[in-house]
XYZ file of C-alpha atoms in Angstrom:
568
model
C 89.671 25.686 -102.883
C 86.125 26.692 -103.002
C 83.973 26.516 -106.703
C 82.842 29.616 -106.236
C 86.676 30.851 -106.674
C 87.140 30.180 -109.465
C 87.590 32.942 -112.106
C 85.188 34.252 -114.793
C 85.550 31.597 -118.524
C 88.128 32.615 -120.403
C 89.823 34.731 -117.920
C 93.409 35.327 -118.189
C 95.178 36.185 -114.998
C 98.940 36.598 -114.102
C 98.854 35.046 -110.967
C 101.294 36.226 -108.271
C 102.312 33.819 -105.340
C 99.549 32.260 -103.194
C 100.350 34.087 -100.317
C 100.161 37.731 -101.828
C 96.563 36.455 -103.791
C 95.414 35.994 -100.126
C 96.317 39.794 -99.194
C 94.258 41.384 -102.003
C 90.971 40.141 -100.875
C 88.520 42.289 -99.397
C 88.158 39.180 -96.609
C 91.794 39.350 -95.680
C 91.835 43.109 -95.337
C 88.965 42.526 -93.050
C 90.758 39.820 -90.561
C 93.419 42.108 -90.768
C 91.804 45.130 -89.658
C 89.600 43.017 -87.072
C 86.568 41.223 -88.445
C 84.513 42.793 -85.750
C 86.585 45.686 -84.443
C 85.307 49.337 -83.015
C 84.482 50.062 -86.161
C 81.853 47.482 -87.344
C 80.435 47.738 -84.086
C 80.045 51.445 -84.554
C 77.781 50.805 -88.188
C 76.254 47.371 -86.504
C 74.689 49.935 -83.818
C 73.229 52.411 -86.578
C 71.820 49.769 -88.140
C 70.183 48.171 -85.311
C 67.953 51.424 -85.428
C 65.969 50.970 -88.628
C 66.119 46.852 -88.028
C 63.913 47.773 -84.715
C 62.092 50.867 -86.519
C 60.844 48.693 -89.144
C 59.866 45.741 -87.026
C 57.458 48.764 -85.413
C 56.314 50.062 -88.913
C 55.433 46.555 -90.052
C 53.291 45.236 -87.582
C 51.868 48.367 -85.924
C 48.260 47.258 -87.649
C 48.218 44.662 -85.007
C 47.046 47.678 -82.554
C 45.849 49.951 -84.338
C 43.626 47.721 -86.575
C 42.415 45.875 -84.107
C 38.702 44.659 -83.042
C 37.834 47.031 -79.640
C 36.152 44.711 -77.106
C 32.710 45.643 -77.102
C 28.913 44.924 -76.594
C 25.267 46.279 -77.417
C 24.267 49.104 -75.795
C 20.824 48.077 -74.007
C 18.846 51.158 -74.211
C 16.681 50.309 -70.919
C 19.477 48.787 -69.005
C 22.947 51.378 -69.809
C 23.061 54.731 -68.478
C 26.685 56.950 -69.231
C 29.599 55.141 -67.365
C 27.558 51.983 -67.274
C 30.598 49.511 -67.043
C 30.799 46.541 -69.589
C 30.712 43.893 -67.183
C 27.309 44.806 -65.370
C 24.555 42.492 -63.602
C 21.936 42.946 -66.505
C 24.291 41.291 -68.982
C 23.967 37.550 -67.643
C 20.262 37.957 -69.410
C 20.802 40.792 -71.690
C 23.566 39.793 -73.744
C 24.149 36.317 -75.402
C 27.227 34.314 -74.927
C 29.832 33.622 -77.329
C 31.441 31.133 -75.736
C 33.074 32.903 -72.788
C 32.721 35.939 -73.554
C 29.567 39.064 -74.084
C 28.357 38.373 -78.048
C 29.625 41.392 -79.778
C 26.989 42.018 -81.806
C 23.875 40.929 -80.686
C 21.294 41.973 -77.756
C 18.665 39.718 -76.458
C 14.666 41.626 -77.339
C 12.688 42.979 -74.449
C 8.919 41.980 -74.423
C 8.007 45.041 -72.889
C 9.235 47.635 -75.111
C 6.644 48.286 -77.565
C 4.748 49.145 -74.387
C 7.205 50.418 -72.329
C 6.530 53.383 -69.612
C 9.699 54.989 -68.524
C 8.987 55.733 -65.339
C 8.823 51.309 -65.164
C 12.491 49.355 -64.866
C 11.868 46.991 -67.379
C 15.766 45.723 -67.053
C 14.906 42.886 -65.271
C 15.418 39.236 -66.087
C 12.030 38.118 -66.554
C 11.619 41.041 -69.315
C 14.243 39.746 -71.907
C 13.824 36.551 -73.991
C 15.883 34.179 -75.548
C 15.608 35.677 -79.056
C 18.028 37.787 -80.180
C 18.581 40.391 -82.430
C 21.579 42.958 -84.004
C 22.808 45.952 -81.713
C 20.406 48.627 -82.854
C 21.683 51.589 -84.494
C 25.071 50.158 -83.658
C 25.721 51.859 -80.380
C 28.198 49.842 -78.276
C 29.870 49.818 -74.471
C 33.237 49.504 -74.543
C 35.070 47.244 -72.130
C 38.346 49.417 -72.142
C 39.660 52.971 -73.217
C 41.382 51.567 -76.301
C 40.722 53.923 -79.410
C 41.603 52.023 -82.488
C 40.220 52.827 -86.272
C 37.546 50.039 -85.164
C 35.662 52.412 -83.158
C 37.018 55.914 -84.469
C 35.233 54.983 -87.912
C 32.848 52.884 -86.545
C 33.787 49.532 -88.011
C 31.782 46.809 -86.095
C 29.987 43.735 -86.607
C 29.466 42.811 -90.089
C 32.181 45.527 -91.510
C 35.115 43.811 -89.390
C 36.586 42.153 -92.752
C 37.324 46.050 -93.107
C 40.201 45.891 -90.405
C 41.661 42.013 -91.413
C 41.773 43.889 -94.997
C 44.495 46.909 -93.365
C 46.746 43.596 -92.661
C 46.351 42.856 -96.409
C 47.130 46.334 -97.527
C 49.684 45.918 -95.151
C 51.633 42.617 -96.629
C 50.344 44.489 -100.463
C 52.489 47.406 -99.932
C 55.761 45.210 -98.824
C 55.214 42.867 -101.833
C 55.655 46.116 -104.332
C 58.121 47.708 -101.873
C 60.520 44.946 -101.249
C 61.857 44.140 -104.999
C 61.888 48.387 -105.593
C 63.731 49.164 -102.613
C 66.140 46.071 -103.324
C 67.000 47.725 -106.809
C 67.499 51.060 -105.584
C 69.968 49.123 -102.398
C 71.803 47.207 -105.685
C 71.890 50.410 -107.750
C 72.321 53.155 -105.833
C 73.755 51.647 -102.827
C 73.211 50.428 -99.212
C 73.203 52.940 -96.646
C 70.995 55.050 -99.386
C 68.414 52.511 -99.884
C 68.307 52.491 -95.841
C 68.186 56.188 -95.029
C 65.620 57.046 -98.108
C 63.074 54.012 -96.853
C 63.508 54.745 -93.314
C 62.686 58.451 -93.934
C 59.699 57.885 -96.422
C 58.345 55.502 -93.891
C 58.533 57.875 -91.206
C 56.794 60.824 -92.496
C 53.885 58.806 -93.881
C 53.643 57.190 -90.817
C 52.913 60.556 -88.927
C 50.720 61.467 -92.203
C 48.857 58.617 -91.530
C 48.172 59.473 -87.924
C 46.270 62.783 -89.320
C 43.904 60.118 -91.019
C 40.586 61.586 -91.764
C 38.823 57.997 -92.763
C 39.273 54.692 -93.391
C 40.459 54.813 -97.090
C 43.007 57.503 -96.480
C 44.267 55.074 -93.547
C 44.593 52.392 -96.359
C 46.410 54.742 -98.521
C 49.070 55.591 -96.048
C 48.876 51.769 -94.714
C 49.858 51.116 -98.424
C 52.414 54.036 -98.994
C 53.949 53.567 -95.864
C 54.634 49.511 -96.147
C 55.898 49.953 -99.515
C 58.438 52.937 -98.816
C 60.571 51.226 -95.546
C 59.816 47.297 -96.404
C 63.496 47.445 -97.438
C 64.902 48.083 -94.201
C 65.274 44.918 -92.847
C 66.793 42.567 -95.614
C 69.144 46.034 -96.570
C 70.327 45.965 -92.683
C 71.126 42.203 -93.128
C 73.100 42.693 -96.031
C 74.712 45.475 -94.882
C 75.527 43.388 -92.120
C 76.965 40.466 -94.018
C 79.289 42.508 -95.803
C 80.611 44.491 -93.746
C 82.324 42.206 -91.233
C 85.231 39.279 -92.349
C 84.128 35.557 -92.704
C 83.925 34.428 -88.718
C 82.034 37.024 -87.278
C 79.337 37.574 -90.043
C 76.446 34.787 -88.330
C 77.384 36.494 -84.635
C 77.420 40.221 -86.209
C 73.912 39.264 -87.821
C 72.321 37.705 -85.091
C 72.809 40.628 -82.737
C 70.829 42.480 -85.931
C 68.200 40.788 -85.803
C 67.183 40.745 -82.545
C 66.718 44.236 -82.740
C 63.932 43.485 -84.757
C 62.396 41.487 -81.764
C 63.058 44.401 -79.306
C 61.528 46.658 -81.806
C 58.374 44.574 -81.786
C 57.928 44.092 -77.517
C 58.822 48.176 -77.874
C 55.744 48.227 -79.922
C 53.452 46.412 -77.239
C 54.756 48.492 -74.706
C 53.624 51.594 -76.215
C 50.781 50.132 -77.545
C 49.923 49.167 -73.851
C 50.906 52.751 -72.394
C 48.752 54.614 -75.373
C 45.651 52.880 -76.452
C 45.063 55.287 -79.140
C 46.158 54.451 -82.287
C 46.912 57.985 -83.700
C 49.210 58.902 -80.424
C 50.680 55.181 -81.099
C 52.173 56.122 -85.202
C 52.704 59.427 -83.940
C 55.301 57.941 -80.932
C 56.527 55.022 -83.039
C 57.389 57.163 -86.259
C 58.313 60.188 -84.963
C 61.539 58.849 -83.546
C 62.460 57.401 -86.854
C 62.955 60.733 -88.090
C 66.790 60.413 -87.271
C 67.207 58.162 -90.020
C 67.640 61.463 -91.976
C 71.105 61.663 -90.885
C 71.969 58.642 -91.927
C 72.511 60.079 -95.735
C 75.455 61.532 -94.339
C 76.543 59.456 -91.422
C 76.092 56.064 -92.304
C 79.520 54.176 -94.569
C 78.686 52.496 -97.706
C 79.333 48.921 -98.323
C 82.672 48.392 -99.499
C 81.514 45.293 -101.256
C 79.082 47.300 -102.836
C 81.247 50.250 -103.656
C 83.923 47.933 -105.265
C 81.215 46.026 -107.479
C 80.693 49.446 -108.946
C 84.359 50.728 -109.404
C 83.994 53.526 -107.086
C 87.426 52.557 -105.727
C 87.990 55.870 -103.888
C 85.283 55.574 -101.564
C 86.316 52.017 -100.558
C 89.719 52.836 -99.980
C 88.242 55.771 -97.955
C 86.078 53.773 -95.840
C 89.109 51.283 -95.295
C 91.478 53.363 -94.110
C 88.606 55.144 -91.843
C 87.969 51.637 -90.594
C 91.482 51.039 -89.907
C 92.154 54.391 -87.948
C 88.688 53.404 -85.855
C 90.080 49.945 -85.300
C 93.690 51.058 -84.412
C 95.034 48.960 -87.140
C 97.578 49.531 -89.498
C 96.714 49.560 -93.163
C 99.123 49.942 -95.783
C 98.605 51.541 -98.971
C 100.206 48.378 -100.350
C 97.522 46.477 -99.720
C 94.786 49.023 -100.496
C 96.702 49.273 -104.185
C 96.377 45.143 -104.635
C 92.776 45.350 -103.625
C 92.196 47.880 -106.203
C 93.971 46.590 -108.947
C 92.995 42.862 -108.401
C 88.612 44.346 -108.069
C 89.660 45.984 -111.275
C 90.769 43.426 -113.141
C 87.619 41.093 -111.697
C 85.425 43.974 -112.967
C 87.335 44.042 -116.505
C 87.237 40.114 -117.247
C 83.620 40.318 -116.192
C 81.323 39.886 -119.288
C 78.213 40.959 -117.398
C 77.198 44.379 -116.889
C 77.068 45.902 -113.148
C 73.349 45.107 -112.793
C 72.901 41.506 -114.886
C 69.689 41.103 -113.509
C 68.711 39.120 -116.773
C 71.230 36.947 -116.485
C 70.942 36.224 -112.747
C 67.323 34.478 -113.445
C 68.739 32.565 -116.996
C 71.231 30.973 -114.705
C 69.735 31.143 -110.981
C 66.263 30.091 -112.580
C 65.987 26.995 -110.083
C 67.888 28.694 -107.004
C 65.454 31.617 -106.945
C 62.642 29.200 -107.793
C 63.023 27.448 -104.777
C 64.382 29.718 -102.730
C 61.254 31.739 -103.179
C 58.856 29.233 -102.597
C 61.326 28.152 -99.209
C 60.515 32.304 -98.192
C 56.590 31.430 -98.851
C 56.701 28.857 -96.210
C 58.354 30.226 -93.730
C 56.495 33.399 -93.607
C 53.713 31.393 -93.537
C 54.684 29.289 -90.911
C 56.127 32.248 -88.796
C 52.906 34.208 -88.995
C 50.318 31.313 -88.916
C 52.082 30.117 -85.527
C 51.692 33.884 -84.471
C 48.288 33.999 -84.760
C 47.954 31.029 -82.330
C 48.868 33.581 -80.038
C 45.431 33.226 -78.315
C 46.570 29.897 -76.945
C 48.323 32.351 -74.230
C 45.862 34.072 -71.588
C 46.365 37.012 -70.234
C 46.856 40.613 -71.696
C 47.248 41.039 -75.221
C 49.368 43.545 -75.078
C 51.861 41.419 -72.859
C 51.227 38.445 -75.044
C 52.607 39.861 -78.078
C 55.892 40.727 -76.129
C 56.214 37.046 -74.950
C 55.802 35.572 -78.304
C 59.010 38.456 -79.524
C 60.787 37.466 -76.530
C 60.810 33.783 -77.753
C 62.136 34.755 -81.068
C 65.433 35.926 -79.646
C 66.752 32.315 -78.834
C 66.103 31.696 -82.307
C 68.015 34.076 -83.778
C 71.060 32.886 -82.243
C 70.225 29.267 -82.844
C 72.073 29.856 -85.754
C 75.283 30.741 -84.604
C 75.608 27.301 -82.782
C 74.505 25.207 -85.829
C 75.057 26.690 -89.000
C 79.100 26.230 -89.258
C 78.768 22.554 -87.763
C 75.973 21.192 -89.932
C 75.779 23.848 -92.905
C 73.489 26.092 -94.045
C 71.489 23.807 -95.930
C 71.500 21.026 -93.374
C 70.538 23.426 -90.595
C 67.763 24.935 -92.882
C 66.634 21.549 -93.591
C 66.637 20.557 -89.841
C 64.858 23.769 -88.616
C 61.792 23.395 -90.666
C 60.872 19.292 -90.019
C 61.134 20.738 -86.562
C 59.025 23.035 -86.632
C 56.490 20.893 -88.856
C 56.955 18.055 -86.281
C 56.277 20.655 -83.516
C 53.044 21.436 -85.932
C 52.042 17.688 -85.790
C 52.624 17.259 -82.166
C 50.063 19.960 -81.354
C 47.367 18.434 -83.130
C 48.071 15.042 -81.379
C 48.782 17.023 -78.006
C 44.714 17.802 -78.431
C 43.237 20.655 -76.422
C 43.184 18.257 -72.991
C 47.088 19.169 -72.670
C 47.179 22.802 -73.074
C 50.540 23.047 -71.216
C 51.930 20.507 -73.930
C 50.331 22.357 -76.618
C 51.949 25.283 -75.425
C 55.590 24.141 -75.096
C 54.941 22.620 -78.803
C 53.978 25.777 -80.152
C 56.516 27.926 -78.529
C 59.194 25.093 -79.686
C 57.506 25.521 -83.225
C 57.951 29.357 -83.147
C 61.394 28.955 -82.076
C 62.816 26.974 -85.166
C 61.048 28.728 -87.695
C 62.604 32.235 -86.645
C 66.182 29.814 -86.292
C 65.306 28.665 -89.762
C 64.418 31.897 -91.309
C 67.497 33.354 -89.871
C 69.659 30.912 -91.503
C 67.456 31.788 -94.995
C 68.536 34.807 -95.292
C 72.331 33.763 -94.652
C 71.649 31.627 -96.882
C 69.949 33.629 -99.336
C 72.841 36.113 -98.870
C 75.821 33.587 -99.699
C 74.240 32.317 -102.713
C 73.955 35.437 -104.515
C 76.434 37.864 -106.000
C 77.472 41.153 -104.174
C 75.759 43.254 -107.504
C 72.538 41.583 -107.556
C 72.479 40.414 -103.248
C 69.582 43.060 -102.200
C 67.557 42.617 -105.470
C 67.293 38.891 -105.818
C 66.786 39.012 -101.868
C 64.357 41.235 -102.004
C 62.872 39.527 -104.920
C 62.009 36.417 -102.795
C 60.969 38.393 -99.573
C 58.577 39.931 -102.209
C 57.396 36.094 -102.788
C 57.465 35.250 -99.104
C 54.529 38.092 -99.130
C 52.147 35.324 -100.350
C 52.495 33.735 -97.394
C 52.334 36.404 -95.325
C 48.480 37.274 -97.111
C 47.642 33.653 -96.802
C 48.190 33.464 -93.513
C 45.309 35.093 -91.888
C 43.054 33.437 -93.856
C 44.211 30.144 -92.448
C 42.044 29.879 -89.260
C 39.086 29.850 -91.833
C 40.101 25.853 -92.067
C 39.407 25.302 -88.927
C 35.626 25.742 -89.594
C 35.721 22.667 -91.319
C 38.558 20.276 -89.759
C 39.985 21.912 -86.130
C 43.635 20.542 -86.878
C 43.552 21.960 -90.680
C 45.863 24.898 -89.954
C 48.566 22.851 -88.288
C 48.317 20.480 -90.725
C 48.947 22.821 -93.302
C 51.649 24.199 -91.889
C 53.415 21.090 -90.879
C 53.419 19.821 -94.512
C 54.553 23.298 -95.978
C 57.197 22.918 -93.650
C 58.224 19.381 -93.925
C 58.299 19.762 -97.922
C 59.675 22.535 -98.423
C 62.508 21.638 -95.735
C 63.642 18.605 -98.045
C 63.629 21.174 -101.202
C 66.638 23.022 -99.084
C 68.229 19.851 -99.661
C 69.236 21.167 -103.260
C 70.510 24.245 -102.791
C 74.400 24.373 -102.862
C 76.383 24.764 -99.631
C 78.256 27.884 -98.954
C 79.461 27.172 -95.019
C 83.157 28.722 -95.532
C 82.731 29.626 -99.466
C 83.525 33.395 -100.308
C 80.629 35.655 -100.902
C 80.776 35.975 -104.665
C 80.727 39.279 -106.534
C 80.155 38.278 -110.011
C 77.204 36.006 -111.454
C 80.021 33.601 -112.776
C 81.296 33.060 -109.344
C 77.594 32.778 -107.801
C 76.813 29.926 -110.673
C 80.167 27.912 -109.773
C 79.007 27.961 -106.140
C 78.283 24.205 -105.158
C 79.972 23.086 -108.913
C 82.234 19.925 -108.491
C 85.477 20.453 -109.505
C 86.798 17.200 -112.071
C 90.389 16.294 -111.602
C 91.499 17.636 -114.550
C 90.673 20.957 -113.168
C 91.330 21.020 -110.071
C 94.929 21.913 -110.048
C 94.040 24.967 -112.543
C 91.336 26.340 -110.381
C 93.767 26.370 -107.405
C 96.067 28.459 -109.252
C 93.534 31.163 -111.109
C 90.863 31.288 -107.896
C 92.182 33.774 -105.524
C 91.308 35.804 -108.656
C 87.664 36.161 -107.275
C 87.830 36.680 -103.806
C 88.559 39.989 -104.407
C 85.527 40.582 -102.663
């Protein structure tokens, strides 16, 4: 038997045959009503709908905050509807590398004497000196309408648009650890249907923009309201389906969050403007208002509270759903036996205090795990340019690839463990890291298999983090110490962008630094405990004994007294 079973110190518990200790667990109930039956997959489909909605609402400044191709508008040579690509520009406009300089215009030696009924647009007019876009009037190469060119931010205010992606990552690092209380305190499908709601109607506020600060208000608001959704969906998902099923049930989440993202590109691609683009991605994500009513509580949750009612409630609805028989029998035992877990419990329902006095390493390192991998994960996504082609269609590719990875999972993590696969993932993906720089820019198709393969096993290893991050945590404090390191992880996420800055100085920087993030931090995973096939635990006791090894002398008395905690 497990560590983590074993009851809370001090505990006295009549213990009734090992058979009938099995029956009063929430885990059993589970197998015995299916572990993935009608009804799971009922609740696994409403929650793929804010997993995909807030994949949209998280990255959507990727479009709408980004640069508009453009060039000086050269007052003798550009009439209206003068294309971007025209003749004049092979001596008008200076190269920056292959494409039309941005920014700059080369002078005209005839202009401070220039006649307008003379075409001074010729070749032998320009010279090789240039100079800023006057009065900052551009050509556009497409119709794209982002806040780049509806508040005319060019040029020299461009670190105006990089700072909407900081904003961005600032209003998930506040909105993470609030929204993870309010999932711990007030419950699941709440915390899901409040953010998802919030989210949506500043979303569409934020299409109304007048300016560029109100943008970064709403940027801000809007980030911090539905960052919850996604690590509240996982939970969800992890506790509401038995043992065997909970990596496959999972999986399927998450790749909703990858279809959310190529949805993104796709409308992105099919309305270049960015205030029709929040008005079609939030506006949908109004529905989420139902969810208040429609959408079952966590029975985990609802036990670790006492609201034993409800759970027995949602039970027996699952069991109708499933076409199972439940008896009350068994509903009584689960009752009685959470009752008595909650009653021997010294802690209170939220021992948040407690949690870091004991899980002061775990959450350490977990967090600083988190850090990585969001910095690996978006670092390797703003390689992205490696790809040619439309950028719009690019962005879907590099989703696309994700979806292997979040299965990758499901094949590893019962054979080699959770911290074994986490470990393996990430010297992967540093390796991959390493390879491109020796690769070298001569093998682009190399480079490009290494960097996909790279992308691959850090969305397989961040998959298996929050599993992981899940197990190791107990059921009253899962969504707030989760959320606590996603809130880390933002760090990453804020460092990343800055990261192709290194390349000014050494080209292979970037990898580098990724590769040795990943490679270190993927031997700190080596210390966590292992919870392949250990009982999610409900109480903080239970979460501390997790990875504990047992002496001899004990081992026969935590046989007897552990079905005690597997209540849940």
């Amino acid at each position: 038997m497990a560590a983590s079973e074993a009851p809370p110190s001090g505990a006295t518990v009549e213990m009734p045959p090992a058979r009938d200790s099995e029956d009063v667990t929430l885990d059993a109930i589970l197998k015995h009503l299916g572990q993935f039956g009608r009804f799971q997959l009922i609740i696994f489909m409403l929650i793929c709908l804010p997993m995909m909605f807030h994949a949209m609402f998280s990255v959507t400044y990727v479009f709408t905050a980004a640069t508009v191709t453009h060039r000086c508008n050269v007052t003798e040579c550009d009439f209206p509807g003068t294309p971007y690509y025209d003749p004049h520009t092979e001596w008008s406009i200076p190269k920056n590398g292959r494409d039309l300089d941005a920014c700059n215009r080369y002078t005209n030696s005839e202009l401070p004497q220039w006649n307008q009924s003379e075409n001074i647009c010729l070749p032998r007019h320009f010279t090789n000196i240039s100079e800023a876009c006057p009065d900052n009037k551009f050509v556009y190469r497409d119709n794209e309408v982002t806040i780049s060119n509806d508040f005319g931010i060019f040029c020299d205010d461009e670190w105006k648009l990089s700072m909407v992606g900081t904003i961005n990552n600032l209003g998930q690092f506040f909105g993470i650890p609030i929204g993870g209380f309010v999932a711990d305190r007030y419950g699941r499908s709440f915390s899901i249907a409040l953010g998802g709601i919030l989210g949506a109607v500043l979303g569409v506020i934020r299409s109304f923009s007048p300016s560029y600060a109100w943008f970064l208000v709403f940027e801000f608001l809007d980030n911090m309201t539905s960052s919850t959704l996604y690590s509240t969906c996982f939970v969800i998902g992890i506790e509401l389906v038995g043992p065997k099923r909970r990596v496959l049930a999972c999986s399927v989440i998450t790749v909703f969050y990858a279809v959310g993202e190529v949805g993104l590109a796709m409308a992105a691609k099919a309305f270049p403007n960015w205030r029709i683009l929040l008005r079609i991605t939030y506006m949908p994500s109004l529905i989420l208002l139902a969810y208040f009513w429609i959408l079952p509580e966590s029975v985990r949750w609802l036990l670790s509270q006492g609201k034993e009612e409800r759970a027995k409630n949602i039970l027996r609805r699952a069991a109708s759903v499933n076409k199972r028989e439940l008896p009350e029998s068994m509903l009584d035992k689960l009752v009685l036996a959470n009752r008595d877990k909650l009653q021997q419990s010294s802690e209170s329902r939220f021992p948040i205090r407690e949690a870091f006095k004991n899980f002061k390493w775990r959450i350490a390192n977990c967090s600083f795990c988190w850090i990585i991998h969001v910095l690996v994960y978006y670092g390797l996504s703003l390689n992205v340019v490696l790809l040619d082609g439309n950028k719009y269609n690019n962005f879907a590719y590099v989703a696309l690839v994700e979806i292997p990875g979040f299965f990758m999972p499901l094949v590893i993590m019962d054979r080699f463990g959770r911290r074994y696969s986490l470990c393996g993932l990430m010297l992967t993906s540093g390796l991959c890291c390493i390879g491109t720089i020796f690769a070298g820019a001569d093998q682009p198709v190399l480079q490009l298999v290494l960097f996909l393969v790279g992308k691959l096993t850090i969305t397989a290893s961040f998959q298996v983090l929050y599993f992981f991050a899940s197990e190791i945590y107990p059921t009253n404090l899962r969504n707030s110490l989760l959320s606590f390191c996603s809130m880390m992880g933002r760090f990453g996420s804020m460092l990343a962008p800055q990261t192709p800055l290194l390349a000014k100085y050494y080209a292979s920087a970037p990898a580098m630094l990724f590769a040795g993030a990943a490679i270190v931090s993927g031997l700190l995973t080596l210390f966590f405990p292992e919870t392949t096939n250990v009982v999610l635990p409900t109480t903080v006791q239970e979460a501390d004994a997790i990875g504990v090894k047992k002496k001899p002398s004990q081992g026969k008395e935590l046989d007897l007294v552990g079905a005690a905690s597997e209540t849940q």
